[in-house]
Coordinates of C-alpha atoms in Angstrom, one line a residue:
Chain U
M1 CA -41.1 -46.8 130.5
T2 CA -43.0 -49.4 128.4
V3 CA -41.5 -50.8 125.4
S4 CA -43.6 -53.1 122.7
I5 CA -41.9 -55.6 120.5
I6 CA -44.2 -56.6 117.3
G7 CA -42.8 -59.5 116.6
I8 CA -40.8 -61.4 118.8
G9 CA -38.2 -63.2 116.4
L10 CA -34.1 -62.6 115.7
L11 CA -34.1 -59.0 115.4
G12 CA -37.1 -57.5 117.9
G13 CA -36.0 -60.2 120.3
S14 CA -32.0 -59.4 120.1
F15 CA -32.8 -55.7 120.7
A16 CA -35.1 -56.5 123.8
L17 CA -32.6 -58.8 124.9
A18 CA -29.8 -56.0 124.9
I19 CA -31.7 -53.1 125.7
R20 CA -32.7 -55.0 129.0
E21 CA -29.2 -55.2 129.8
K22 CA -28.7 -51.4 129.7
Y23 CA -32.0 -50.6 131.5
P24 CA -33.1 -53.3 133.4
K25 CA -36.5 -51.5 134.7
M26 CA -37.5 -51.0 131.3
R27 CA -41.1 -53.3 130.9
F28 CA -40.9 -55.0 127.6
I29 CA -44.6 -56.3 125.8
G30 CA -44.3 -58.5 123.3
V31 CA -46.9 -59.0 120.7
D32 CA -46.5 -62.1 118.1
S33 CA -49.1 -63.4 115.7
S34 CA -48.1 -67.1 116.8
P35 CA -48.7 -67.7 120.4
V36 CA -45.7 -70.2 120.5
N37 CA -43.3 -67.5 119.6
G38 CA -45.2 -65.4 123.1
Q39 CA -44.4 -68.4 125.1
L40 CA -40.9 -68.6 123.7
A41 CA -40.2 -65.4 124.3
L42 CA -41.5 -65.0 127.7
A43 CA -39.7 -68.3 128.7
K44 CA -36.2 -66.9 127.6
G45 CA -36.9 -63.4 129.0
I46 CA -37.1 -61.6 126.0
V47 CA -40.4 -60.0 127.3
D48 CA -42.3 -59.5 130.7
E49 CA -45.8 -59.9 129.1
V50 CA -47.3 -60.9 126.1
M51 CA -50.7 -59.0 124.6
P52 CA -52.6 -58.3 122.0
L53 CA -51.4 -55.3 119.7
A54 CA -53.8 -52.7 120.5
V55 CA -53.9 -53.3 124.4
A56 CA -49.7 -53.1 123.9
V57 CA -49.3 -49.9 121.7
S58 CA -52.1 -47.9 124.0
Q59 CA -49.5 -48.3 127.2
S60 CA -46.5 -48.5 125.2
T61 CA -43.3 -45.0 125.3
L62 CA -42.0 -47.1 122.2
V63 CA -43.2 -49.6 120.1
V64 CA -40.8 -51.5 117.6
L65 CA -41.9 -52.9 114.7
A66 CA -40.1 -56.3 114.2
T67 CA -42.5 -58.2 111.7
P68 CA -41.8 -59.2 108.0
V69 CA -42.1 -55.8 105.6
N70 CA -45.3 -57.2 104.3
I71 CA -46.8 -57.0 108.0
I72 CA -45.1 -53.6 108.5
M73 CA -47.1 -52.3 106.2
E74 CA -49.9 -53.6 107.4
L75 CA -49.4 -52.6 111.0
L76 CA -48.1 -49.5 110.7
P77 CA -51.0 -47.0 110.3
M78 CA -52.9 -48.8 113.1
V79 CA -49.8 -48.5 115.5
L80 CA -49.8 -44.9 114.8
N81 CA -53.3 -44.5 115.3
Q82 CA -53.4 -46.1 118.7
L83 CA -49.7 -44.5 119.7
P84 CA -50.3 -42.5 122.7
A85 CA -49.3 -38.6 122.3
G86 CA -45.5 -38.1 122.6
A87 CA -45.0 -42.2 122.1
T88 CA -42.6 -43.2 119.4
V89 CA -43.1 -46.2 116.9
V90 CA -39.6 -47.3 115.2
D91 CA -39.8 -50.3 112.2
L92 CA -36.5 -52.5 111.4
G93 CA -37.6 -53.8 108.0
S94 CA -35.2 -54.6 105.5
T95 CA -36.9 -52.0 102.8
K96 CA -37.7 -48.5 103.3
G97 CA -39.3 -47.2 100.1
L98 CA -43.1 -48.5 100.4
I99 CA -43.0 -48.3 104.5
C100 CA -42.0 -44.5 104.3
A101 CA -44.5 -44.0 101.9
V102 CA -47.1 -45.4 104.0
A103 CA -46.0 -43.3 107.0
D104 CA -45.8 -40.2 104.8
T105 CA -49.9 -40.2 104.6
H106 CA -50.1 -40.3 108.2
P107 CA -51.2 -37.2 110.1
R108 CA -49.0 -38.4 113.0
R109 CA -46.0 -39.3 110.5
N110 CA -43.6 -37.8 112.9
Q111 CA -43.8 -39.8 115.9
F112 CA -42.5 -42.6 113.2
V113 CA -38.8 -43.2 113.0
A114 CA -37.7 -45.6 110.1
A115 CA -34.9 -47.7 110.9
H116 CA -32.9 -50.6 109.4
P117 CA -29.6 -52.5 111.6
M118 CA -27.6 -54.3 109.3
A119 CA -27.3 -57.0 111.3
G120 CA -28.9 -61.1 111.1
T121 CA -28.1 -64.5 110.7
E122 CA -30.2 -67.4 108.7
N123 CA -31.7 -67.8 111.6
S124 CA -35.1 -66.8 113.0
G125 CA -37.4 -66.9 115.9
P126 CA -37.2 -66.0 119.6
G127 CA -34.7 -69.1 119.6
A128 CA -32.4 -67.8 117.5
A129 CA -32.1 -64.0 119.3
F130 CA -29.1 -63.3 121.2
R131 CA -28.3 -59.9 123.1
E132 CA -24.8 -59.2 120.6
L133 CA -26.5 -59.1 117.5
L134 CA -26.4 -55.6 116.9
S135 CA -23.2 -54.4 119.0
G136 CA -20.9 -53.2 116.4
K137 CA -23.4 -53.2 113.6
N138 CA -24.6 -50.2 111.3
L139 CA -28.2 -48.8 111.9
I140 CA -29.7 -47.0 108.5
I141 CA -32.1 -44.1 109.6
C142 CA -34.1 -43.2 106.5
D143 CA -36.0 -39.5 106.4
R144 CA -34.8 -38.4 109.6
E145 CA -36.1 -34.7 108.8
K146 CA -40.0 -36.4 109.1
S147 CA -39.3 -37.5 112.5
H148 CA -39.7 -35.6 115.6
A149 CA -36.8 -34.6 117.7
D150 CA -37.8 -36.5 120.8
S151 CA -38.3 -39.7 118.5
L152 CA -35.0 -39.4 116.8
T153 CA -33.2 -38.7 120.1
L154 CA -35.1 -41.8 121.6
T155 CA -34.2 -43.9 118.9
E156 CA -30.9 -42.9 118.1
S157 CA -29.6 -43.3 122.1
L158 CA -31.2 -47.0 122.4
F159 CA -29.2 -47.9 119.6
R160 CA -25.9 -46.4 120.5
D161 CA -26.7 -48.0 123.5
V162 CA -26.9 -51.6 122.0
G163 CA -23.6 -50.5 120.5
M164 CA -24.6 -49.6 117.1
K165 CA -22.8 -47.1 114.5
L166 CA -25.9 -44.5 112.6
F167 CA -25.9 -43.4 109.2
Y168 CA -28.8 -41.3 107.8
M169 CA -29.8 -41.6 103.9
S170 CA -32.9 -41.4 101.7
P171 CA -35.6 -44.8 101.6
Q172 CA -35.0 -44.6 97.9
E173 CA -31.2 -44.6 98.6
H174 CA -31.3 -47.4 101.4
D175 CA -33.1 -49.8 98.9
L176 CA -31.2 -49.2 95.9
H177 CA -28.1 -50.0 97.9
L178 CA -29.6 -52.8 99.8
A179 CA -30.6 -54.8 96.3
Y180 CA -26.8 -55.1 95.8
V181 CA -25.3 -55.8 99.3
S182 CA -27.8 -58.1 100.9
H183 CA -30.9 -58.9 98.7
L184 CA -28.9 -60.1 95.8
S185 CA -26.7 -61.9 98.1
H186 CA -29.7 -64.0 99.6
I187 CA -31.0 -64.8 96.0
S188 CA -27.9 -66.0 94.8
A189 CA -27.7 -68.3 98.0
F190 CA -31.2 -69.7 97.4
A191 CA -30.6 -70.6 94.0
L192 CA -27.7 -72.3 94.9
G193 CA -29.1 -74.4 97.2
L194 CA -31.7 -75.2 95.3
T195 CA -29.4 -75.9 91.8
V196 CA -27.3 -78.7 94.4
L197 CA -30.1 -80.1 96.1
E198 CA -31.8 -80.9 92.8
K199 CA -29.3 -81.2 90.3
E200 CA -26.6 -83.1 92.6
K201 CA -29.0 -85.8 93.5
D202 CA -26.6 -88.2 95.4
E203 CA -26.9 -86.1 99.0
Q204 CA -24.0 -88.6 100.6
A205 CA -21.5 -87.1 97.6
I206 CA -22.9 -83.3 98.9
F207 CA -22.2 -84.5 102.9
D208 CA -18.4 -85.9 102.4
M209 CA -17.3 -83.6 99.5
A210 CA -18.6 -79.9 100.7
S211 CA -16.0 -77.7 102.1
T212 CA -16.5 -74.6 103.9
G213 CA -16.3 -72.6 101.0
F214 CA -19.8 -74.1 99.6
S215 CA -20.9 -73.7 103.8
S216 CA -20.1 -70.7 103.9
T217 CA -21.4 -69.5 100.2
V218 CA -24.9 -71.3 100.5
R219 CA -25.7 -70.2 104.3
L220 CA -28.1 -68.0 103.7
A221 CA -30.4 -70.1 102.0
K222 CA -31.6 -71.1 105.2
S223 CA -32.9 -67.9 106.0
S224 CA -36.8 -67.6 106.2
P225 CA -38.7 -67.2 103.2
Q226 CA -42.0 -65.8 105.1
M227 CA -39.5 -63.0 105.8
W228 CA -37.6 -62.4 102.4
A229 CA -40.5 -63.0 99.8
P230 CA -42.2 -59.8 101.4
I231 CA -38.5 -57.8 100.9
F232 CA -37.9 -59.0 97.5
D233 CA -41.6 -57.8 96.7
Q234 CA -41.4 -54.5 97.9
N235 CA -37.6 -53.8 96.4
R236 CA -38.6 -55.6 93.4
E237 CA -37.2 -53.1 90.7
N238 CA -33.7 -52.9 91.9
V239 CA -33.6 -56.0 93.1
S240 CA -34.7 -57.2 89.7
D241 CA -32.2 -54.9 87.6
A242 CA -29.4 -56.4 90.7
L243 CA -30.6 -59.6 89.8
A244 CA -30.3 -59.4 85.6
A245 CA -26.7 -57.7 86.0
Y246 CA -25.6 -60.6 87.8
I247 CA -27.2 -63.1 85.6
E248 CA -25.5 -61.4 83.2
F249 CA -22.3 -61.4 84.8
L250 CA -22.8 -65.3 85.1
Q251 CA -23.6 -66.0 81.5
Q252 CA -20.6 -64.1 80.2
F253 CA -18.6 -66.0 82.7
K254 CA -20.4 -69.4 81.2
Q255 CA -19.5 -68.2 77.6
V256 CA -15.8 -67.7 78.7
I257 CA -15.6 -71.1 80.4
D258 CA -17.6 -72.9 77.3
D259 CA -15.0 -70.9 74.7
Q260 CA -12.0 -72.1 76.9
N261 CA -10.7 -68.3 77.3
V262 CA -8.7 -68.9 80.0
A263 CA -7.0 -65.2 79.5
T264 CA -10.7 -63.8 80.2
S265 CA -11.5 -66.1 83.0
L266 CA -8.3 -65.0 84.6
D267 CA -9.3 -61.0 84.0
F268 CA -13.2 -61.7 85.0
M269 CA -11.8 -63.2 88.5
Q270 CA -9.0 -60.8 88.9
R271 CA -11.3 -57.9 88.8
A272 CA -13.8 -60.0 91.5
N273 CA -10.4 -59.8 93.6
V274 CA -11.1 -56.4 94.5
I275 CA -13.8 -57.0 96.7
R276 CA -11.0 -58.3 98.7
R277 CA -10.5 -54.4 99.8
V278 CA -14.2 -54.1 100.7
L279 CA -14.2 -57.1 102.6
D280 CA -11.1 -56.1 104.5
G281 CA -12.7 -52.8 105.3
I282 CA -16.5 -54.7 106.7
E283 CA -14.1 -56.8 108.8
K284 CA -12.0 -54.0 110.3
R285 CA -15.1 -51.7 111.2
Chain X
M1 CA 12.6 -89.7 104.7
T2 CA 12.6 -86.8 102.2
V3 CA 9.3 -85.3 100.9
S4 CA 9.3 -82.7 98.2
I5 CA 6.6 -80.2 97.9
I6 CA 5.7 -78.8 94.5
G7 CA 3.9 -75.6 95.0
I8 CA 4.8 -74.5 98.4
G9 CA 1.3 -72.2 98.8
L10 CA -1.9 -72.6 101.2
L11 CA -2.6 -76.3 100.8
G12 CA 1.1 -77.6 100.1
G13 CA 2.3 -75.6 102.7
S14 CA -0.2 -76.7 105.1
F15 CA 0.5 -80.4 104.7
A16 CA 4.1 -80.0 105.3
L17 CA 3.3 -77.8 108.6
A18 CA 1.0 -80.9 109.8
I19 CA 3.5 -83.5 108.8
R20 CA 6.7 -82.2 110.4
E21 CA 4.6 -81.6 113.7
K22 CA 3.9 -85.7 113.6
Y23 CA 7.1 -86.7 112.1
P24 CA 9.9 -83.8 113.1
K25 CA 12.6 -85.8 111.6
M26 CA 11.3 -85.4 108.0
R27 CA 13.1 -83.7 105.6
F28 CA 11.2 -81.1 103.5
I29 CA 12.4 -79.9 100.1
G30 CA 10.4 -76.9 98.6
V31 CA 9.9 -76.7 95.0
D32 CA 8.4 -73.1 93.7
S33 CA 8.7 -71.2 90.2
S34 CA 8.3 -68.1 92.6
P35 CA 11.6 -67.2 94.2
V36 CA 9.7 -65.4 96.7
N37 CA 7.6 -68.2 98.1
G38 CA 10.4 -70.1 98.3
Q39 CA 12.2 -67.4 100.8
L40 CA 8.9 -67.4 102.2
A41 CA 8.6 -71.2 102.9
L42 CA 11.9 -71.6 104.6
A43 CA 11.5 -68.4 106.5
K44 CA 8.2 -70.4 107.6
G45 CA 9.9 -73.3 108.9
I46 CA 7.6 -75.0 105.9
V47 CA 11.1 -76.9 104.1
D48 CA 14.3 -77.2 104.8
E49 CA 15.6 -76.9 101.8
V50 CA 14.7 -75.0 98.2
M51 CA 15.8 -76.8 95.4
P52 CA 15.1 -76.9 91.4
L53 CA 12.2 -79.4 90.6
A54 CA 14.5 -82.2 89.1
V55 CA 17.0 -82.0 91.8
A56 CA 14.0 -82.8 94.3
V57 CA 12.4 -85.3 93.0
S58 CA 15.6 -87.4 92.4
Q59 CA 16.2 -87.9 95.8
S60 CA 12.4 -87.8 97.1
T61 CA 10.2 -90.9 98.7
L62 CA 7.1 -88.7 98.5
V63 CA 6.7 -86.3 95.9
V64 CA 3.3 -83.8 96.5
L65 CA 2.1 -81.8 93.6
A66 CA 0.6 -79.0 95.2
T67 CA 0.6 -76.3 92.0
P68 CA -2.6 -75.2 90.0
V69 CA -3.9 -78.2 87.9
N70 CA -2.8 -77.1 84.9
I71 CA 0.9 -77.1 85.7
I72 CA 0.3 -80.7 87.8
M73 CA -0.8 -82.0 84.2
E74 CA 2.4 -80.5 82.7
L75 CA 4.9 -81.5 85.7
L76 CA 3.3 -84.9 86.8
P77 CA 5.2 -86.9 83.6
M78 CA 8.1 -85.0 84.0
V79 CA 8.2 -85.9 87.9
L80 CA 7.1 -89.9 87.2
N81 CA 10.0 -90.2 84.5
Q82 CA 12.6 -88.4 87.1
L83 CA 10.7 -90.4 90.2
P84 CA 13.4 -93.0 92.0
A85 CA 11.9 -96.6 91.8
G86 CA 9.5 -97.3 95.1
A87 CA 8.9 -93.6 95.6
T88 CA 5.6 -92.1 95.2
V89 CA 3.6 -88.8 93.6
V90 CA 0.7 -87.6 95.0
D91 CA -1.4 -84.8 93.7
L92 CA -3.7 -82.3 95.2
G93 CA -5.3 -80.7 92.7
S94 CA -9.3 -80.1 92.7
T95 CA -9.8 -81.7 89.0
K96 CA -9.2 -85.4 88.8
G97 CA -10.2 -86.0 85.3
L98 CA -7.7 -85.0 82.7
I99 CA -5.2 -85.3 85.5
C100 CA -5.3 -89.1 86.1
A101 CA -5.9 -89.0 82.2
V102 CA -2.4 -88.0 81.8
A103 CA -1.2 -90.8 84.2
D104 CA -2.9 -93.6 82.5
T105 CA -0.6 -93.0 79.7
H106 CA 2.7 -93.3 81.8
P107 CA 4.4 -96.6 82.6
R108 CA 5.0 -95.4 86.0
R109 CA 1.4 -95.1 86.8
N110 CA 1.1 -97.4 89.8
Q111 CA 3.8 -94.6 91.4
F112 CA 1.1 -92.0 91.0
V113 CA -1.8 -91.6 93.7
A114 CA -4.2 -89.0 92.5
A115 CA -5.9 -87.2 95.6
H116 CA -7.7 -84.0 96.5
P117 CA -8.1 -82.6 100.2
M118 CA -12.1 -80.7 100.6
A119 CA -10.1 -77.8 102.3
G120 CA -8.6 -74.3 101.4
T121 CA -9.6 -70.6 102.3
E122 CA -9.6 -67.9 100.3
N123 CA -6.2 -67.0 100.6
S124 CA -3.0 -68.5 99.0
G125 CA 0.3 -68.6 99.2
P126 CA 2.9 -69.9 101.9
G127 CA 2.3 -67.4 104.2
A128 CA -1.5 -68.6 104.1
A129 CA -0.6 -72.2 105.1
F130 CA -1.4 -73.1 108.7
R131 CA -0.8 -76.8 110.5
E132 CA -4.6 -76.9 111.0
L133 CA -5.8 -76.8 107.6
L134 CA -6.1 -80.2 106.9
S135 CA -7.5 -81.8 110.3
G136 CA -11.2 -83.1 110.6
K137 CA -11.8 -82.6 106.6
N138 CA -12.1 -85.5 103.8
L139 CA -9.5 -86.6 101.3
I140 CA -11.0 -87.8 98.2
I141 CA -8.8 -90.6 96.2
C142 CA -9.2 -91.8 92.6
D143 CA -8.5 -94.5 91.2
R144 CA -6.8 -96.1 93.9
E145 CA -6.6 -99.8 92.2
K146 CA -4.0 -97.9 90.3
S147 CA -2.0 -97.2 92.6
H148 CA 0.8 -99.8 93.8
A149 CA -0.1 -101.1 97.1
D150 CA 3.0 -99.2 99.2
S151 CA 2.4 -95.6 97.4
L152 CA -1.4 -96.1 98.7
T153 CA -0.4 -97.0 102.2
L154 CA 2.2 -94.0 102.1
T155 CA -0.5 -91.7 101.0
E156 CA -3.5 -93.2 103.0
S157 CA -1.2 -92.9 106.1
L158 CA 0.2 -89.3 106.5
F159 CA -3.1 -87.8 105.5
R160 CA -4.8 -89.8 108.2
D161 CA -1.8 -89.0 110.4
V162 CA -2.5 -85.4 109.6
G163 CA -6.9 -86.2 110.8
M164 CA -8.1 -86.8 107.6
K165 CA -11.1 -88.8 106.3
L166 CA -10.2 -91.1 103.2
F167 CA -13.4 -91.8 100.6
Y168 CA -12.8 -93.4 97.3
M169 CA -14.2 -93.0 94.1
S170 CA -13.8 -92.6 90.1
P171 CA -12.3 -89.3 88.5
Q172 CA -15.5 -89.0 86.7
E173 CA -17.7 -88.9 90.0
H174 CA -15.3 -86.8 91.7
D175 CA -15.2 -84.1 88.9
L176 CA -18.9 -84.3 88.6
H177 CA -19.7 -83.5 92.1
L178 CA -17.0 -81.4 92.9
A179 CA -19.0 -78.9 89.8
Y180 CA -21.6 -78.6 92.5
V181 CA -20.4 -78.4 95.7
S182 CA -17.1 -76.3 94.9
H183 CA -16.7 -74.9 91.6
L184 CA -20.2 -73.4 91.1
S185 CA -19.9 -71.8 94.9
H186 CA -16.9 -70.0 93.5
I187 CA -18.0 -68.6 90.3
S188 CA -21.5 -67.6 91.8
A189 CA -19.0 -65.7 94.8
F190 CA -17.0 -64.1 91.4
A191 CA -20.0 -63.2 89.7
L192 CA -21.5 -61.3 93.0
G193 CA -18.5 -59.9 93.7
L194 CA -18.3 -58.3 90.0
T195 CA -21.5 -57.3 89.9
V196 CA -21.5 -55.3 93.4
L197 CA -18.2 -53.7 92.1
E198 CA -19.3 -52.9 88.5
K199 CA -22.6 -52.1 89.9
E200 CA -22.9 -50.4 93.0
K201 CA -20.5 -47.6 92.4
D202 CA -21.0 -46.2 95.6
E203 CA -17.9 -47.6 97.6
Q204 CA -18.7 -46.3 100.8
A205 CA -22.4 -47.5 100.8
I206 CA -21.1 -50.9 100.7
F207 CA -18.8 -50.4 103.5
D208 CA -21.5 -49.0 105.5
M209 CA -24.1 -51.3 104.4
A210 CA -23.1 -54.8 104.0
S211 CA -23.7 -57.3 106.9
T212 CA -22.0 -60.7 108.0
G213 CA -24.3 -62.6 105.3
F214 CA -23.0 -60.1 102.2
S215 CA -19.3 -60.9 103.6
S216 CA -19.7 -64.6 103.9
T217 CA -21.5 -65.1 100.7
V218 CA -19.2 -63.3 98.5
R219 CA -15.7 -64.4 100.5
L220 CA -14.6 -67.1 97.6
A221 CA -14.5 -64.0 95.4
K222 CA -11.1 -63.2 97.0
S223 CA -9.8 -66.7 95.5
S224 CA -6.8 -66.7 93.4
P225 CA -7.7 -66.4 89.6
Q226 CA -4.4 -68.5 89.0
M227 CA -5.8 -71.5 90.5
W228 CA -9.0 -71.3 89.5
A229 CA -9.2 -70.7 86.0
P230 CA -7.8 -74.1 85.2
I231 CA -9.8 -76.0 87.5
F232 CA -13.1 -74.4 85.5
D233 CA -11.0 -75.2 82.5
Q234 CA -10.3 -78.8 83.2
N235 CA -13.6 -79.5 84.7
R236 CA -15.5 -77.2 81.9
E237 CA -18.3 -79.7 80.7
N238 CA -19.8 -80.1 84.6
V239 CA -19.1 -76.4 85.9
S240 CA -21.0 -75.7 82.6
D241 CA -23.8 -77.8 82.9
A242 CA -24.1 -76.8 86.7
L243 CA -23.7 -72.9 86.0
A244 CA -26.4 -73.1 83.5
A245 CA -28.7 -74.7 85.9
Y246 CA -28.0 -72.2 88.0
I247 CA -28.9 -69.4 86.0
E248 CA -31.7 -71.2 85.0
F249 CA -33.3 -71.1 88.7
L250 CA -32.3 -67.5 88.8
Q251 CA -33.9 -66.7 85.9
Q252 CA -37.0 -68.3 87.2
F253 CA -36.6 -66.4 90.1
K254 CA -36.3 -63.2 88.5
Q255 CA -39.3 -63.5 86.4
V256 CA -41.4 -64.9 89.6
I257 CA -39.9 -61.4 91.3
D258 CA -41.3 -59.6 88.6
D259 CA -44.6 -61.0 88.3
Q260 CA -45.3 -60.3 92.0
N261 CA -45.9 -63.9 92.5
V262 CA -45.5 -64.4 96.1
A263 CA -46.8 -67.5 96.7
T264 CA -43.8 -69.4 94.1
S265 CA -41.4 -66.7 95.7
L266 CA -42.0 -68.6 99.1
D267 CA -42.3 -72.1 97.4
F268 CA -38.8 -71.6 95.9
M269 CA -37.4 -70.4 98.8
Q270 CA -39.3 -73.3 100.9
R271 CA -37.1 -75.7 98.4
A272 CA -34.1 -74.1 98.9
N273 CA -34.6 -74.4 102.9
V274 CA -33.6 -78.2 102.6
I275 CA -30.3 -77.4 102.5
R276 CA -30.0 -76.7 106.3
R277 CA -30.1 -80.6 106.9
V278 CA -27.4 -80.8 104.3
L279 CA -25.2 -77.9 105.8
D280 CA -26.0 -79.4 109.5
G281 CA -24.8 -82.3 108.3
I282 CA -21.6 -80.7 107.4
E283 CA -21.2 -78.8 110.4
K284 CA -21.8 -82.0 112.7
R285 CA -19.1 -84.0 110.7

């Protein structure tokens, strides 16, 4: 069985490393617009060969689209056109609405599975890939009823094999929830990083005075712009709503501080403290 | 030698646990407005005895003020009034301007050392204290020239003993920098927690879909409101400026996303990516 990984970065690379451990005879082809990434992926043992897209797809049982989401939208119709009968293409994009809409217009829609692993780090590229990334994390599959039973079974089996728990929902539900639980976190971190870099001119002071809380809050500001710009663009209505709500809470909090309204400040933070229950639930799962 | 810890929580408790390991014969008295905290601190071995403030202070060589910053401001003049000659009081508050201004009006100013350990977690109370909290972290001392040489030496020695690196600056510099590298992170996390809790009504979806990035960004929203409300209030001018700049960057980013201006979105995130250098520096120190 041959699997092609299109975009051999953190996610595609980690998936391949985890699957290879379970299925040592599975053959992996890498496809990447960057020749350097291809070489690194070969050197790390993520893939056995690197090939152009069309050559790779034509000999694959499974094609994994793990590029930025704008590239997934571009490549998906081409991959479906070239995919052998009975083969499957799965995407790992962080948005699902537009990608599923593109798939819906294709006559081979049922060879496609729309998936999103809830896993990542702030690092990117084949060097950032590691075998344990997906283990214990959740996988969302959208529009499962539109995928052929065999394509769905193959996808579900492999992601369960790497230790993921499966959830199902519509692309619309996915994109709405993701705006709050992922996309907004990234924007808050990017903006925080920028505020500190551009307003706090004394970089030595940041080094000397920042503690682990700062590092934790701003960590996602290290994330790849090439990956995130198209995510925010594809999910812009939900992201914009989430961002508007976030800005509104910040403005309220600023007013409360300016007014020296300590009672309301306490109330604001006590309401936010309820997030402890949610975070404890996430850590336990 | 007797040390009194006023406010036996995460910071005061962790300091006592670390010092006790180095100086097993040092006697520790705990003072806390909560009888439960006093009992827990005794049961955990943080302090040897629990006493009312005045009794504790009158027999101490060192008094450590580790309460919320509004309580530090209230207690500092009383503690200085009751402090034996030659004894020292050090505060561990996260703001320094108002606390140092209060100290400056006291005839015994030179028995006071203004300090701030750049260490903490999102947890509070004696149960959250642990011996390793301060090790490898930075301590800021403000207005050192206003402290008696003996008080300064005692403070510096003990904090070096627990593995801290010492830095010196004015209270004004401290409060300005802290607004950016700590206070703003906390507000961003509180507001993010509140946005997700109050706008994303489907709590199960948060459990199923949030990944480690979300947990990391929102972690500080678990922090103690009683500790943070007076910090934001005491440092409100700097915090308000930092928050205004943060809101401005978020509004710009929202506009860029609404306009589908992907090029500017990329540029915004690439500028924020520079924070990687800062974070790598913090992690290495």
